[in-house]
Tab-separated table of C-alpha atoms and ligand atoms in Angstrom:
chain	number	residue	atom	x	y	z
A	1	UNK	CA	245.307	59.496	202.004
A	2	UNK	CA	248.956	59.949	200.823
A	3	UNK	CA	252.290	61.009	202.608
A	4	UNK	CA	255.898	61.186	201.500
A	5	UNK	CA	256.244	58.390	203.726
A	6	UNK	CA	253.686	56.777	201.480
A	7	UNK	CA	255.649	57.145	198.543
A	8	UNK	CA	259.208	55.449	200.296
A	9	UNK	CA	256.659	52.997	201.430
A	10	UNK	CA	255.703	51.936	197.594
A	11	UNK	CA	259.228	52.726	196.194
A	12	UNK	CA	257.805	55.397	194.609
A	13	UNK	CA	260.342	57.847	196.001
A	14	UNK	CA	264.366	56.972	196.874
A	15	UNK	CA	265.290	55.570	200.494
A	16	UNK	CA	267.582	54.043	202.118
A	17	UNK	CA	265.448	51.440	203.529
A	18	UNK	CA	266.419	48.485	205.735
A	19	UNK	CA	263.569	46.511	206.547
A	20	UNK	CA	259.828	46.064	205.022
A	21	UNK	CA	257.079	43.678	205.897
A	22	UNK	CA	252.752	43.338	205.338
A	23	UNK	CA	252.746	46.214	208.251
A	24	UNK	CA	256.126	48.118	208.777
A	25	UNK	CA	259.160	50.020	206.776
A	26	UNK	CA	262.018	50.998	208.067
A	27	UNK	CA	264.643	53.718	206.379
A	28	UNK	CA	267.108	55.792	207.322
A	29	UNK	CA	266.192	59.458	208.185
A	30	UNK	CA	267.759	61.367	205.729
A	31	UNK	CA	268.980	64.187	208.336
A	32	UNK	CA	270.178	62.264	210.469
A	33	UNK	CA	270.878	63.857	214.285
A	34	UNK	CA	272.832	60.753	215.594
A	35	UNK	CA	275.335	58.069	213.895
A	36	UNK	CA	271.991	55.974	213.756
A	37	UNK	CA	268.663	57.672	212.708
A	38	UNK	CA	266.772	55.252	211.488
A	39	UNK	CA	262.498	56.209	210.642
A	40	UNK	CA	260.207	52.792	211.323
A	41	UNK	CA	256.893	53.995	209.861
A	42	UNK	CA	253.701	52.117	209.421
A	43	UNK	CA	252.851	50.676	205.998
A	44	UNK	CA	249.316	52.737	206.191
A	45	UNK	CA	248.427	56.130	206.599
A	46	UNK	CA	247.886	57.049	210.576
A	47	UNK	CA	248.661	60.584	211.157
A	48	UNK	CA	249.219	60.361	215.025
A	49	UNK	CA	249.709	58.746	218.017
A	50	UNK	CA	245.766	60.155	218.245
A	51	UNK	CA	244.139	58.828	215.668
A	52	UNK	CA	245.651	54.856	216.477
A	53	UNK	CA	242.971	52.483	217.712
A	54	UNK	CA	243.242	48.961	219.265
A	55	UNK	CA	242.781	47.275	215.844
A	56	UNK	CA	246.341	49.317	215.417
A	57	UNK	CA	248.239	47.130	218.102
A	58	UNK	CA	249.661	44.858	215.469
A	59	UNK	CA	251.229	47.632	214.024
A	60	UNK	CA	252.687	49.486	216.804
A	61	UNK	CA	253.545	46.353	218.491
A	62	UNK	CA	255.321	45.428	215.473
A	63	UNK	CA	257.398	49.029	215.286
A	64	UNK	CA	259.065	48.094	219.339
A	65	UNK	CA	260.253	44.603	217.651
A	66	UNK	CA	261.595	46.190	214.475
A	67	UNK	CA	263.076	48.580	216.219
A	68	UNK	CA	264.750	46.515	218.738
A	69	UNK	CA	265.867	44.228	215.683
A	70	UNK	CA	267.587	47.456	214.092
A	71	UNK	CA	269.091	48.329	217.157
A	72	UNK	CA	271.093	44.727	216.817
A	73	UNK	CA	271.619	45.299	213.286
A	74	UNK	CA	273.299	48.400	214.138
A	75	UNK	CA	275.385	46.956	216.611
A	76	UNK	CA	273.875	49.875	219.390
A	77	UNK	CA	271.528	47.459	221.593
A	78	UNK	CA	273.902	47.074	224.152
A	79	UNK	CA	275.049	50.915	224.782
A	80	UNK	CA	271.474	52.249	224.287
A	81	UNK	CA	269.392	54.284	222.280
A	82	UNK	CA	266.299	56.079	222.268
A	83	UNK	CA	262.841	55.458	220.588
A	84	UNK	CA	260.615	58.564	219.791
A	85	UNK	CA	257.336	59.002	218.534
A	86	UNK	CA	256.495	63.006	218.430
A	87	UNK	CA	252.793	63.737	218.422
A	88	UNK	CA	251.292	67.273	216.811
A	89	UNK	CA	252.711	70.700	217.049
A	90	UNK	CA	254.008	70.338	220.994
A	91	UNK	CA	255.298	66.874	219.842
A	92	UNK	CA	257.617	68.849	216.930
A	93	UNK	CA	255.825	66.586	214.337
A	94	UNK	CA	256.629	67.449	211.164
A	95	UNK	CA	255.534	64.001	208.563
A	96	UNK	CA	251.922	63.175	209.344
A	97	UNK	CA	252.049	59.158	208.947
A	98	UNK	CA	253.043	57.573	212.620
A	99	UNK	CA	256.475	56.672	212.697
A	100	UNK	CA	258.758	56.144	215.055
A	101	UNK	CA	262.754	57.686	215.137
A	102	UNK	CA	265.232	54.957	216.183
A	103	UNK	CA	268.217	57.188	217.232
A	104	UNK	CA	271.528	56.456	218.796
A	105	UNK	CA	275.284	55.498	218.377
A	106	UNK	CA	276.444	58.248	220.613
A	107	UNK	CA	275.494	59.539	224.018
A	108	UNK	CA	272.041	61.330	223.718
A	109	UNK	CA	272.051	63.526	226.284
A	110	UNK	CA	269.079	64.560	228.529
A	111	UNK	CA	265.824	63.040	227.568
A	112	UNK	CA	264.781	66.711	226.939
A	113	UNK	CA	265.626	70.343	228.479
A	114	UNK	CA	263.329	71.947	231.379
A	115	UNK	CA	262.280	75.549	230.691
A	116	UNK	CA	262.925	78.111	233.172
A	117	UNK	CA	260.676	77.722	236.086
A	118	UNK	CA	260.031	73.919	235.287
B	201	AMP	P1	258.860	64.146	212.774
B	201	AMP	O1	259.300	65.518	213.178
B	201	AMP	O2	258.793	63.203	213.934
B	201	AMP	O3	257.586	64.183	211.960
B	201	AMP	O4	260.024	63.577	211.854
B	201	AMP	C1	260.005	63.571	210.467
B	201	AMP	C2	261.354	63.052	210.018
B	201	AMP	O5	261.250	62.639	208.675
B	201	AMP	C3	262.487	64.070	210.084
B	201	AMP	O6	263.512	63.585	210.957
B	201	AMP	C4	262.952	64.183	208.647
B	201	AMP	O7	264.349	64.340	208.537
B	201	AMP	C5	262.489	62.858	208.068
B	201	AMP	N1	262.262	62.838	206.628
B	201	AMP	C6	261.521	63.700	205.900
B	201	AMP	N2	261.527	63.352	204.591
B	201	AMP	C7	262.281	62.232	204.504
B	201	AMP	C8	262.670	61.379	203.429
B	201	AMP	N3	262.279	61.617	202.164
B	201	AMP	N4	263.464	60.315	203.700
B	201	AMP	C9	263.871	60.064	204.969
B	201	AMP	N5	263.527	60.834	206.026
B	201	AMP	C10	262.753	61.906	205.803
């Protein structure tokens, strides 16, 4: 099984990619909705949060300390930022290979919006 994320994984395809190790990659989303936007996706294909398994911990463990690395990098660790992993059509998933979005460098706003009636 291949993705697009598959391809930036193998340098097949262009990125602009900041870190990359036996399990992780991480690269800048290229639309970017915040000053940072950075994508930390796992080296193999797992199309959602539902199809992980404990023999995945490694991996997703790895993603929060990437993550909070980049955050440093970035110089945003100490204002904040947010993490997000969406899951399947509710989730707004759009690139079937788990990754998680590393957003921030400005306010973010509410975590998300309540519909009317909510
Ligand atoms: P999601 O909706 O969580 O599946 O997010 C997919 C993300 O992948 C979006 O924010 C896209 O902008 C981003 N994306 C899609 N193709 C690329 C690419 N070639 N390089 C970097 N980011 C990408």
């Amino acid at each position: 099984m291949s993705t697009i994320f598959t391809k930036i994984v193998n340098g097949e395809l262009p990125s602009d990619m900041l870190y990359q190790d036996d399990l992780v990659t991480a690269f800048r989303d290229i639309n970017p909705l915040a000053p940072t936007h950075i994508l930390i996706v796992s080296n193999k294909v797992i199309p959602t949060v539902n199809d992980l398994t404990e023999a995945d911990e490694k991996i997703t463990g790895r993603m929060m300390t990437v993550a909070k690395k980049l955050a440093e990098q970035e110089g945003i660790a100490e204002d904040g930022y947010r993490l997000i992993i969406n899951c399947n059509a509710h989730g707004g998933q759009e690139v079937f290979h788990l990754h998680m979005h590393l957003v921030g460098g400005r306010p973010l706003g509410p975590m998300l919006y309540r519909q009317k009636g909510e």
